[in-house]
Amino acid sequence: MKLIEKYQITDNGYHPFLIRDGWQVAQLNYMPEQEIDNIEKLDIHHLTDEVFILLKGKAVLIGATINGDDVQFEVEYMKPNITYNIPVDTWHNIAMGKNCEIIIVEKSNTHEGDFEFFRLSEEKKKEMEILVKKAVEENL
């Protein structure tokens, strides 16, 4: 019996890899859909907070409040070794650069159904893109 388990995820995309009773760890590695120019929507989880930890690369966490068609953004340039939390019922997404890797901790099986999407208008996509690019530039 092995006492210490070890995981390393190298494929692009979202990979829940350690799922236990009540919680799970996933890794999100760069994928083109997460580049700021390609983000089309926000998502929300109604049953869990979602924790993000940047392993490497550049990423900007995007939070939002939505009231009808009005979307107000808050962005945070992620730094390694800092734990970021998106509270339950908070709209969010993440803009990632190439070679970016992020650990995610959330309630188990969140990826199987605890999500809802909000498609952004072209105007709101542009507004979000400007905020994300400004956050990156300020941290170069």
Short mmCIF file of N, CA, C and O in Angstrom, two decimals:
data_model
loop_
_atom_site.label_atom_id
_atom_site.label_comp_id
_atom_site.label_asym_id
_atom_site.label_seq_id
_atom_site.Cartn_x
_atom_site.Cartn_y
_atom_site.Cartn_z
N MET A 1 0.84 -1.18 0.00
CA MET A 1 0.00 0.00 0.00
C MET A 1 0.89 1.25 0.00
O MET A 1 1.83 1.36 0.75
N LYS A 2 0.55 2.17 -0.87
CA LYS A 2 1.31 3.41 -0.98
C LYS A 2 0.72 4.45 -0.03
O LYS A 2 -0.47 4.72 -0.06
N LEU A 3 1.55 5.01 0.83
CA LEU A 3 1.09 5.99 1.82
C LEU A 3 1.02 7.40 1.27
O LEU A 3 0.23 8.21 1.74
N ILE A 4 1.83 7.71 0.28
CA ILE A 4 1.86 9.05 -0.29
C ILE A 4 1.45 8.97 -1.75
O ILE A 4 2.07 8.26 -2.54
N GLU A 5 0.39 9.67 -2.08
CA GLU A 5 -0.07 9.74 -3.46
C GLU A 5 0.54 10.97 -4.13
O GLU A 5 0.78 11.97 -3.48
N LYS A 6 0.74 10.89 -5.43
CA LYS A 6 1.37 11.98 -6.16
C LYS A 6 0.61 12.17 -7.48
O LYS A 6 0.25 11.19 -8.14
N TYR A 7 0.38 13.42 -7.85
CA TYR A 7 -0.37 13.73 -9.07
C TYR A 7 0.36 14.81 -9.84
O TYR A 7 0.90 15.75 -9.27
N GLN A 8 0.35 14.67 -11.16
CA GLN A 8 0.88 15.71 -12.04
C GLN A 8 0.05 15.70 -13.30
O GLN A 8 -0.03 14.68 -14.00
N ILE A 9 -0.59 16.82 -13.58
CA ILE A 9 -1.47 16.94 -14.74
C ILE A 9 -0.76 17.82 -15.77
O ILE A 9 -0.42 18.96 -15.47
N THR A 10 -0.55 17.29 -16.97
CA THR A 10 0.15 18.05 -17.99
C THR A 10 -0.72 18.40 -19.20
O THR A 10 -0.35 19.28 -19.98
N ASP A 11 -1.87 17.76 -19.36
CA ASP A 11 -2.74 18.04 -20.49
C ASP A 11 -3.47 19.37 -20.30
O ASP A 11 -3.80 19.75 -19.18
N ASN A 12 -3.74 20.07 -21.40
CA ASN A 12 -4.50 21.31 -21.37
C ASN A 12 -5.92 21.04 -20.90
O ASN A 12 -6.44 19.94 -21.07
N GLY A 13 -6.55 22.06 -20.30
CA GLY A 13 -7.95 21.96 -19.91
C GLY A 13 -8.14 21.75 -18.43
O GLY A 13 -7.22 21.87 -17.63
N TYR A 14 -9.39 21.42 -18.08
CA TYR A 14 -9.82 21.26 -16.69
C TYR A 14 -9.84 19.78 -16.35
O TYR A 14 -10.45 18.98 -17.06
N HIS A 15 -9.18 19.41 -15.24
CA HIS A 15 -9.04 18.00 -14.86
C HIS A 15 -9.26 17.80 -13.37
O HIS A 15 -8.34 18.01 -12.57
N PRO A 16 -10.47 17.40 -12.93
CA PRO A 16 -10.63 17.00 -11.53
C PRO A 16 -9.86 15.70 -11.34
O PRO A 16 -10.05 14.74 -12.09
N PHE A 17 -8.96 15.66 -10.38
CA PHE A 17 -8.12 14.46 -10.26
C PHE A 17 -8.12 13.85 -8.87
O PHE A 17 -7.70 12.72 -8.69
N LEU A 18 -8.56 14.57 -7.88
CA LEU A 18 -8.58 14.03 -6.53
C LEU A 18 -9.96 14.34 -5.95
O LEU A 18 -10.20 15.45 -5.48
N ILE A 19 -10.87 13.39 -6.06
CA ILE A 19 -12.25 13.60 -5.63
C ILE A 19 -12.51 12.75 -4.40
O ILE A 19 -12.35 11.53 -4.44
N ARG A 20 -12.87 13.41 -3.33
CA ARG A 20 -13.14 12.73 -2.07
C ARG A 20 -14.53 13.14 -1.58
O ARG A 20 -15.16 14.02 -2.15
N ASP A 21 -14.97 12.54 -0.50
CA ASP A 21 -16.28 12.82 0.05
C ASP A 21 -16.37 14.29 0.46
O ASP A 21 -15.75 14.71 1.43
N GLY A 22 -17.11 15.06 -0.32
CA GLY A 22 -17.35 16.45 0.03
C GLY A 22 -16.44 17.47 -0.64
O GLY A 22 -16.76 18.65 -0.64
N TRP A 23 -15.30 17.07 -1.19
CA TRP A 23 -14.39 18.04 -1.80
C TRP A 23 -13.61 17.41 -2.95
O TRP A 23 -13.53 16.19 -3.06
N GLN A 24 -13.06 18.27 -3.78
CA GLN A 24 -12.21 17.80 -4.88
C GLN A 24 -11.15 18.82 -5.21
O GLN A 24 -11.30 20.01 -4.96
N VAL A 25 -10.06 18.31 -5.79
CA VAL A 25 -8.99 19.14 -6.31
C VAL A 25 -8.96 18.92 -7.82
O VAL A 25 -9.07 17.78 -8.29
N ALA A 26 -8.83 20.00 -8.56
CA ALA A 26 -8.74 19.93 -10.01
C ALA A 26 -7.56 20.79 -10.44
O ALA A 26 -7.09 21.64 -9.69
N GLN A 27 -7.10 20.55 -11.65
CA GLN A 27 -6.09 21.42 -12.23
C GLN A 27 -6.63 21.96 -13.54
O GLN A 27 -7.18 21.23 -14.35
N LEU A 28 -6.50 23.27 -13.70
CA LEU A 28 -6.87 23.93 -14.95
C LEU A 28 -5.58 24.39 -15.60
O LEU A 28 -4.88 25.25 -15.07
N ASN A 29 -5.27 23.79 -16.73
CA ASN A 29 -4.10 24.18 -17.51
C ASN A 29 -4.56 24.97 -18.72
O ASN A 29 -5.68 24.78 -19.22
N TYR A 30 -3.68 25.82 -19.21
CA TYR A 30 -4.00 26.70 -20.34
C TYR A 30 -4.81 25.97 -21.40
O TYR A 30 -4.54 24.82 -21.76
N MET A 31 -5.81 26.66 -21.88
CA MET A 31 -6.57 26.23 -23.06
C MET A 31 -7.00 27.50 -23.79
O MET A 31 -7.26 28.52 -23.15
N PRO A 32 -7.03 27.46 -25.11
CA PRO A 32 -7.33 28.67 -25.89
C PRO A 32 -8.63 29.36 -25.49
O PRO A 32 -8.72 30.59 -25.54
N GLU A 33 -9.62 28.60 -25.04
CA GLU A 33 -10.90 29.19 -24.64
C GLU A 33 -10.76 30.15 -23.46
O GLU A 33 -11.63 30.98 -23.24
N GLN A 34 -9.67 30.04 -22.71
CA GLN A 34 -9.47 30.88 -21.54
C GLN A 34 -8.60 32.11 -21.83
O GLN A 34 -8.35 32.90 -20.92
N GLU A 35 -8.15 32.28 -23.06
CA GLU A 35 -7.45 33.52 -23.41
C GLU A 35 -8.48 34.64 -23.40
O GLU A 35 -9.63 34.44 -23.80
N ILE A 36 -8.10 35.82 -22.96
CA ILE A 36 -9.06 36.91 -22.77
C ILE A 36 -9.84 37.22 -24.05
O ILE A 36 -11.03 37.51 -24.00
N ASP A 37 -9.22 37.12 -25.20
CA ASP A 37 -9.92 37.41 -26.45
C ASP A 37 -10.98 36.37 -26.79
O ASP A 37 -11.82 36.60 -27.66
N ASN A 38 -10.95 35.23 -26.12
CA ASN A 38 -11.87 34.13 -26.44
C ASN A 38 -12.94 33.89 -25.38
O ASN A 38 -13.81 33.04 -25.58
N ILE A 39 -12.90 34.60 -24.27
CA ILE A 39 -13.89 34.36 -23.21
C ILE A 39 -15.24 34.93 -23.63
O ILE A 39 -15.36 36.11 -23.96
N GLU A 40 -16.25 34.08 -23.64
CA GLU A 40 -17.58 34.43 -24.10
C GLU A 40 -18.61 34.53 -22.98
O GLU A 40 -19.69 35.07 -23.17
N LYS A 41 -18.28 33.94 -21.79
CA LYS A 41 -19.31 33.82 -20.76
C LYS A 41 -18.69 33.82 -19.37
O LYS A 41 -17.47 33.67 -19.21
N LEU A 42 -19.55 33.98 -18.39
CA LEU A 42 -19.20 33.84 -16.98
C LEU A 42 -19.92 32.60 -16.47
O LEU A 42 -20.91 32.17 -17.06
N ASP A 43 -19.42 32.05 -15.36
CA ASP A 43 -20.15 30.95 -14.75
C ASP A 43 -20.29 31.18 -13.26
O ASP A 43 -19.63 32.03 -12.68
N ILE A 44 -21.20 30.41 -12.66
CA ILE A 44 -21.51 30.54 -11.24
C ILE A 44 -21.74 29.14 -10.67
O ILE A 44 -22.21 28.24 -11.38
N HIS A 45 -21.40 28.97 -9.39
CA HIS A 45 -21.68 27.72 -8.66
C HIS A 45 -22.59 28.08 -7.49
O HIS A 45 -22.27 29.00 -6.72
N HIS A 46 -23.70 27.37 -7.34
CA HIS A 46 -24.66 27.66 -6.29
C HIS A 46 -24.44 26.84 -5.02
O HIS A 46 -25.11 27.08 -4.01
N LEU A 47 -23.52 25.87 -5.07
CA LEU A 47 -23.34 24.97 -3.92
C LEU A 47 -21.93 24.99 -3.34
O LEU A 47 -21.66 24.26 -2.39
N THR A 48 -21.02 25.79 -3.90
CA THR A 48 -19.65 25.74 -3.42
C THR A 48 -18.90 27.05 -3.66
O THR A 48 -19.17 27.75 -4.64
N ASP A 49 -17.99 27.36 -2.76
CA ASP A 49 -16.95 28.33 -3.04
C ASP A 49 -16.00 27.64 -4.03
O ASP A 49 -16.04 26.41 -4.18
N GLU A 50 -15.13 28.41 -4.66
CA GLU A 50 -14.13 27.83 -5.56
C GLU A 50 -12.80 28.52 -5.28
O GLU A 50 -12.70 29.74 -5.38
N VAL A 51 -11.81 27.72 -4.92
CA VAL A 51 -10.50 28.23 -4.56
C VAL A 51 -9.55 28.05 -5.74
O VAL A 51 -9.55 27.01 -6.40
N PHE A 52 -8.74 29.09 -6.01
CA PHE A 52 -7.78 29.08 -7.11
C PHE A 52 -6.39 29.36 -6.56
O PHE A 52 -6.21 30.32 -5.80
N ILE A 53 -5.41 28.56 -7.00
CA ILE A 53 -4.01 28.79 -6.63
C ILE A 53 -3.18 28.70 -7.91
O ILE A 53 -3.18 27.66 -8.58
N LEU A 54 -2.51 29.79 -8.25
CA LEU A 54 -1.68 29.85 -9.46
C LEU A 54 -0.38 29.08 -9.23
O LEU A 54 0.35 29.37 -8.29
N LEU A 55 -0.12 28.10 -10.08
CA LEU A 55 1.13 27.36 -10.03
C LEU A 55 2.19 28.03 -10.88
O LEU A 55 3.34 28.18 -10.46
N LYS A 56 1.82 28.39 -12.11
CA LYS A 56 2.77 29.07 -12.99
C LYS A 56 2.02 29.79 -14.09
O LYS A 56 0.87 29.49 -14.39
N GLY A 57 2.70 30.75 -14.71
CA GLY A 57 2.13 31.50 -15.81
C GLY A 57 1.43 32.76 -15.35
O GLY A 57 1.56 33.19 -14.21
N LYS A 58 0.65 33.34 -16.27
CA LYS A 58 -0.08 34.57 -16.00
C LYS A 58 -1.58 34.29 -16.08
O LYS A 58 -2.05 33.63 -17.01
N ALA A 59 -2.31 34.82 -15.10
CA ALA A 59 -3.76 34.64 -15.07
C ALA A 59 -4.40 35.82 -14.36
O ALA A 59 -3.80 36.42 -13.46
N VAL A 60 -5.62 36.13 -14.76
CA VAL A 60 -6.41 37.17 -14.10
C VAL A 60 -7.76 36.56 -13.75
O VAL A 60 -8.46 36.05 -14.62
N LEU A 61 -8.08 36.60 -12.46
CA LEU A 61 -9.36 36.11 -11.98
C LEU A 61 -10.40 37.21 -12.19
O LEU A 61 -10.13 38.38 -11.90
N ILE A 62 -11.55 36.83 -12.71
CA ILE A 62 -12.61 37.78 -13.02
C ILE A 62 -13.83 37.45 -12.16
O ILE A 62 -14.32 36.33 -12.20
N GLY A 63 -14.28 38.41 -11.38
CA GLY A 63 -15.52 38.28 -10.63
C GLY A 63 -16.52 39.26 -11.21
O GLY A 63 -16.14 40.25 -11.84
N ALA A 64 -17.81 39.00 -11.00
CA ALA A 64 -18.81 39.90 -11.57
C ALA A 64 -20.11 39.83 -10.79
O ALA A 64 -20.46 38.80 -10.21
N THR A 65 -20.80 40.96 -10.79
CA THR A 65 -22.19 40.99 -10.34
C THR A 65 -23.04 41.25 -11.58
O THR A 65 -22.64 42.00 -12.48
N ILE A 66 -24.19 40.60 -11.61
CA ILE A 66 -25.08 40.72 -12.77
C ILE A 66 -26.45 41.14 -12.25
O ILE A 66 -27.01 40.49 -11.37
N ASN A 67 -26.97 42.22 -12.82
CA ASN A 67 -28.30 42.70 -12.50
C ASN A 67 -29.01 42.94 -13.82
O ASN A 67 -28.76 43.96 -14.47
N GLY A 68 -29.83 41.99 -14.24
CA GLY A 68 -30.45 42.06 -15.56
C GLY A 68 -29.37 41.90 -16.62
O GLY A 68 -28.66 40.90 -16.63
N ASP A 69 -29.21 42.89 -17.48
CA ASP A 69 -28.15 42.86 -18.49
C ASP A 69 -26.92 43.64 -18.04
O ASP A 69 -25.93 43.70 -18.76
N ASP A 70 -26.98 44.27 -16.87
CA ASP A 70 -25.86 45.06 -16.37
C ASP A 70 -24.85 44.14 -15.67
O ASP A 70 -25.21 43.41 -14.74
N VAL A 71 -23.62 44.18 -16.13
CA VAL A 71 -22.55 43.37 -15.55
C VAL A 71 -21.47 44.32 -15.03
O VAL A 71 -20.99 45.17 -15.76
N GLN A 72 -21.11 44.15 -13.76
CA GLN A 72 -20.03 44.92 -13.15
C GLN A 72 -18.89 43.96 -12.82
O GLN A 72 -19.11 42.97 -12.12
N PHE A 73 -17.69 44.25 -13.34
CA PHE A 73 -16.55 43.36 -13.19
C PHE A 73 -15.61 43.80 -12.07
O PHE A 73 -15.46 44.99 -11.82
N GLU A 74 -14.97 42.81 -11.48
CA GLU A 74 -13.83 43.03 -10.58
C GLU A 74 -12.77 42.05 -11.05
O GLU A 74 -13.06 40.87 -11.26
N VAL A 75 -11.55 42.53 -11.26
CA VAL A 75 -10.48 41.64 -11.74
C VAL A 75 -9.31 41.65 -10.76
O VAL A 75 -9.08 42.64 -10.07
N GLU A 76 -8.61 40.53 -10.72
CA GLU A 76 -7.46 40.39 -9.82
C GLU A 76 -6.36 39.64 -10.56
O GLU A 76 -6.56 38.48 -10.97
N TYR A 77 -5.23 40.31 -10.75
CA TYR A 77 -4.07 39.66 -11.33
C TYR A 77 -3.55 38.64 -10.31
O TYR A 77 -3.27 39.00 -9.17
N MET A 78 -3.46 37.39 -10.70
CA MET A 78 -3.07 36.34 -9.76
C MET A 78 -1.56 36.27 -9.60
O MET A 78 -0.82 36.39 -10.57
N LYS A 79 -1.16 36.06 -8.36
CA LYS A 79 0.25 35.88 -8.04
C LYS A 79 0.43 34.47 -7.47
O LYS A 79 -0.46 33.96 -6.79
N PRO A 80 1.56 33.84 -7.76
CA PRO A 80 1.80 32.49 -7.25
C PRO A 80 1.79 32.46 -5.72
O PRO A 80 2.12 33.44 -5.06
N ASN A 81 1.40 31.31 -5.19
CA ASN A 81 1.43 31.04 -3.75
C ASN A 81 0.44 31.87 -2.94
O ASN A 81 0.60 32.02 -1.74
N ILE A 82 -0.56 32.43 -3.60
CA ILE A 82 -1.65 33.12 -2.91
C ILE A 82 -2.92 32.34 -3.20
O ILE A 82 -3.16 31.92 -4.33
N THR A 83 -3.73 32.15 -2.18
CA THR A 83 -4.99 31.44 -2.34
C THR A 83 -6.11 32.46 -2.58
O THR A 83 -6.29 33.38 -1.78
N TYR A 84 -6.80 32.30 -3.70
CA TYR A 84 -7.91 33.18 -4.07
C TYR A 84 -9.20 32.39 -3.94
O TYR A 84 -9.26 31.24 -4.36
N ASN A 85 -10.24 33.02 -3.40
CA ASN A 85 -11.52 32.34 -3.25
C ASN A 85 -12.61 33.12 -3.97
O ASN A 85 -12.72 34.32 -3.82
N ILE A 86 -13.41 32.39 -4.74
CA ILE A 86 -14.63 32.93 -5.33
C ILE A 86 -15.77 32.36 -4.49
O ILE A 86 -16.02 31.15 -4.54
N PRO A 87 -16.47 33.19 -3.70
CA PRO A 87 -17.53 32.66 -2.85
C PRO A 87 -18.70 32.08 -3.65
O PRO A 87 -18.91 32.44 -4.82
N VAL A 88 -19.43 31.19 -3.01
CA VAL A 88 -20.62 30.59 -3.60
C VAL A 88 -21.52 31.70 -4.17
O VAL A 88 -21.55 32.82 -3.62
N ASP A 89 -22.19 31.42 -5.26
CA ASP A 89 -23.11 32.36 -5.92
C ASP A 89 -22.44 33.62 -6.44
O ASP A 89 -23.05 34.69 -6.47
N THR A 90 -21.18 33.51 -6.85
CA THR A 90 -20.47 34.64 -7.45
C THR A 90 -20.13 34.30 -8.90
O THR A 90 -19.51 33.26 -9.18
N TRP A 91 -20.54 35.15 -9.82
CA TRP A 91 -20.21 34.97 -11.23
C TRP A 91 -18.71 35.17 -11.40
O TRP A 91 -18.12 36.05 -10.78
N HIS A 92 -18.10 34.36 -12.28
CA HIS A 92 -16.64 34.44 -12.43
C HIS A 92 -16.17 33.76 -13.72
O HIS A 92 -16.91 33.04 -14.37
N ASN A 93 -14.90 33.99 -14.01
CA ASN A 93 -14.17 33.28 -15.04
C ASN A 93 -12.70 33.56 -14.77
O ASN A 93 -12.36 34.26 -13.82
N ILE A 94 -11.84 33.04 -15.62
CA ILE A 94 -10.41 33.27 -15.44
C ILE A 94 -9.76 33.40 -16.81
O ILE A 94 -10.00 32.59 -17.70
N ALA A 95 -9.00 34.47 -16.98
CA ALA A 95 -8.25 34.68 -18.22
C ALA A 95 -6.85 34.12 -18.00
O ALA A 95 -6.20 34.44 -17.00
N MET A 96 -6.39 33.29 -18.92
CA MET A 96 -5.11 32.60 -18.77
C MET A 96 -4.21 32.85 -19.96
O MET A 96 -4.67 32.92 -21.10
N GLY A 97 -2.92 32.95 -19.67
CA GLY A 97 -1.93 33.00 -20.72
C GLY A 97 -1.39 31.61 -21.01
O GLY A 97 -1.64 30.66 -20.25
N LYS A 98 -0.66 31.50 -22.10
CA LYS A 98 -0.07 30.20 -22.46
C LYS A 98 0.82 29.70 -21.33
O LYS A 98 1.44 30.47 -20.62
N ASN A 99 0.87 28.38 -21.16
CA ASN A 99 1.68 27.70 -20.14
C ASN A 99 1.20 27.94 -18.72
O ASN A 99 1.90 27.62 -17.77
N CYS A 100 0.01 28.49 -18.55
CA CYS A 100 -0.53 28.75 -17.22
C CYS A 100 -1.08 27.45 -16.62
O CYS A 100 -1.66 26.62 -17.32
N GLU A 101 -0.88 27.29 -15.30
CA GLU A 101 -1.42 26.14 -14.57
C GLU A 101 -1.99 26.63 -13.24
O GLU A 101 -1.33 27.38 -12.52
N ILE A 102 -3.21 26.18 -12.93
CA ILE A 102 -3.92 26.62 -11.73
C ILE A 102 -4.53 25.41 -11.03
O ILE A 102 -5.11 24.54 -11.67
N ILE A 103 -4.41 25.38 -9.71
CA ILE A 103 -5.08 24.36 -8.90
C ILE A 103 -6.41 24.95 -8.44
O ILE A 103 -6.48 26.12 -8.04
N ILE A 104 -7.45 24.13 -8.49
CA ILE A 104 -8.79 24.53 -8.06
C ILE A 104 -9.26 23.54 -6.99
O ILE A 104 -9.13 22.33 -7.15
N VAL A 105 -9.82 24.09 -5.91
CA VAL A 105 -10.42 23.26 -4.86
C VAL A 105 -11.87 23.70 -4.72
O VAL A 105 -12.16 24.90 -4.62
N GLU A 106 -12.77 22.71 -4.71
CA GLU A 106 -14.20 23.00 -4.65
C GLU A 106 -14.95 21.78 -4.11
O GLU A 106 -14.34 20.73 -3.89
N LYS A 107 -16.25 21.92 -3.94
CA LYS A 107 -17.07 20.81 -3.49
C LYS A 107 -17.01 19.69 -4.52
O LYS A 107 -16.94 19.94 -5.73
N SER A 108 -17.02 18.46 -4.05
CA SER A 108 -16.89 17.32 -4.97
C SER A 108 -18.01 17.32 -6.02
O SER A 108 -19.15 17.69 -5.74
N ASN A 109 -17.62 16.91 -7.21
CA ASN A 109 -18.50 16.74 -8.35
C ASN A 109 -19.17 18.04 -8.83
O ASN A 109 -20.18 18.00 -9.52
N THR A 110 -18.57 19.17 -8.50
CA THR A 110 -19.07 20.45 -8.99
C THR A 110 -19.15 20.44 -10.51
O THR A 110 -20.11 20.94 -11.10
N HIS A 111 -18.15 19.85 -11.15
CA HIS A 111 -18.08 19.82 -12.61
C HIS A 111 -19.19 19.00 -13.25
O HIS A 111 -19.39 19.06 -14.46
N GLU A 112 -19.93 18.24 -12.46
CA GLU A 112 -20.99 17.40 -13.02
C GLU A 112 -22.36 18.08 -13.06
O GLU A 112 -23.31 17.48 -13.53
N GLY A 113 -22.46 19.31 -12.55
CA GLY A 113 -23.77 19.93 -12.67
C GLY A 113 -23.99 21.21 -11.88
O GLY A 113 -24.99 21.88 -12.11
N ASP A 114 -23.12 21.58 -10.97
CA ASP A 114 -23.33 22.80 -10.20
C ASP A 114 -22.71 23.99 -10.94
O ASP A 114 -21.70 24.56 -10.52
N PHE A 115 -23.31 24.34 -12.05
CA PHE A 115 -22.84 25.49 -12.80
C PHE A 115 -23.97 26.04 -13.65
O PHE A 115 -24.89 25.33 -14.03
N GLU A 116 -23.88 27.32 -13.89
CA GLU A 116 -24.80 28.03 -14.76
C GLU A 116 -23.96 29.03 -15.53
O GLU A 116 -22.94 29.50 -15.02
N PHE A 117 -24.36 29.35 -16.74
CA PHE A 117 -23.57 30.26 -17.57
C PHE A 117 -24.36 31.53 -17.90
O PHE A 117 -25.58 31.50 -18.02
N PHE A 118 -23.61 32.62 -18.07
CA PHE A 118 -24.18 33.89 -18.53
C PHE A 118 -23.34 34.34 -19.71
O PHE A 118 -22.15 34.61 -19.58
N ARG A 119 -23.96 34.39 -20.89
CA ARG A 119 -23.26 34.81 -22.10
C ARG A 119 -23.13 36.33 -22.11
O ARG A 119 -24.10 37.04 -21.91
N LEU A 120 -21.90 36.79 -22.35
CA LEU A 120 -21.61 38.22 -22.35
C LEU A 120 -21.92 38.85 -23.70
O LEU A 120 -21.67 38.25 -24.75
N SER A 121 -22.44 40.08 -23.67
CA SER A 121 -22.63 40.84 -24.90
C SER A 121 -21.26 41.25 -25.44
O SER A 121 -20.26 41.23 -24.71
N GLU A 122 -21.20 41.65 -26.68
CA GLU A 122 -19.93 42.12 -27.27
C GLU A 122 -19.39 43.31 -26.49
O GLU A 122 -18.19 43.41 -26.25
N GLU A 123 -20.27 44.20 -26.08
CA GLU A 123 -19.86 45.38 -25.31
C GLU A 123 -19.23 44.97 -23.98
O GLU A 123 -18.18 45.49 -23.59
N LYS A 124 -19.84 44.03 -23.28
CA LYS A 124 -19.32 43.59 -21.98
C LYS A 124 -18.03 42.77 -22.15
O LYS A 124 -17.14 42.83 -21.30
N LYS A 125 -17.92 42.02 -23.24
CA LYS A 125 -16.66 41.29 -23.50
C LYS A 125 -15.52 42.28 -23.67
O LYS A 125 -14.43 42.09 -23.13
N LYS A 126 -15.76 43.36 -24.42
CA LYS A 126 -14.73 44.38 -24.62
C LYS A 126 -14.36 45.06 -23.30
O LYS A 126 -13.18 45.28 -23.03
N GLU A 127 -15.36 45.38 -22.50
CA GLU A 127 -15.10 46.01 -21.20
C GLU A 127 -14.25 45.09 -20.32
O GLU A 127 -13.27 45.54 -19.71
N MET A 128 -14.60 43.82 -20.28
CA MET A 128 -13.84 42.85 -19.49
C MET A 128 -12.42 42.71 -20.03
O MET A 128 -11.45 42.68 -19.26
N GLU A 129 -12.27 42.66 -21.33
CA GLU A 129 -10.95 42.53 -21.96
C GLU A 129 -10.05 43.71 -21.58
O GLU A 129 -8.88 43.53 -21.25
N ILE A 130 -10.60 44.92 -21.61
CA ILE A 130 -9.82 46.12 -21.25
C ILE A 130 -9.36 46.03 -19.79
O ILE A 130 -8.19 46.30 -19.49
N LEU A 131 -10.24 45.64 -18.90
CA LEU A 131 -9.89 45.52 -17.48
C LEU A 131 -8.81 44.47 -17.25
O LEU A 131 -7.86 44.68 -16.48
N VAL A 132 -8.93 43.33 -17.91
CA VAL A 132 -7.95 42.24 -17.75
C VAL A 132 -6.60 42.67 -18.29
O VAL A 132 -5.57 42.48 -17.63
N LYS A 133 -6.57 43.25 -19.47
CA LYS A 133 -5.29 43.67 -20.07
C LYS A 133 -4.63 44.76 -19.23
O LYS A 133 -3.41 44.78 -19.09
N LYS A 134 -5.42 45.66 -18.64
CA LYS A 134 -4.88 46.69 -17.77
C LYS A 134 -4.26 46.05 -16.53
O LYS A 134 -3.16 46.44 -16.10
N ALA A 135 -4.92 45.06 -15.94
CA ALA A 135 -4.38 44.37 -14.77
C ALA A 135 -3.06 43.69 -15.09
O ALA A 135 -2.11 43.73 -14.29
N VAL A 136 -2.95 43.10 -16.26
CA VAL A 136 -1.71 42.45 -16.67
C VAL A 136 -0.60 43.49 -16.83
O VAL A 136 0.50 43.32 -16.33
N GLU A 137 -0.90 44.57 -17.55
CA GLU A 137 0.10 45.61 -17.79
C GLU A 137 0.61 46.22 -16.49
O GLU A 137 1.81 46.51 -16.37
N GLU A 138 -0.27 46.39 -15.52
CA GLU A 138 0.13 46.97 -14.23
C GLU A 138 1.03 46.04 -13.43
O GLU A 138 1.67 46.48 -12.48
N ASN A 139 1.07 44.77 -13.80
CA ASN A 139 1.86 43.79 -13.05
C ASN A 139 3.04 43.25 -13.82
O ASN A 139 3.63 42.25 -13.42
N LEU A 140 3.40 43.89 -14.93
CA LEU A 140 4.57 43.45 -15.69
C LEU A 140 5.84 43.97 -15.06
O LEU A 140 5.91 44.95 -14.43
#
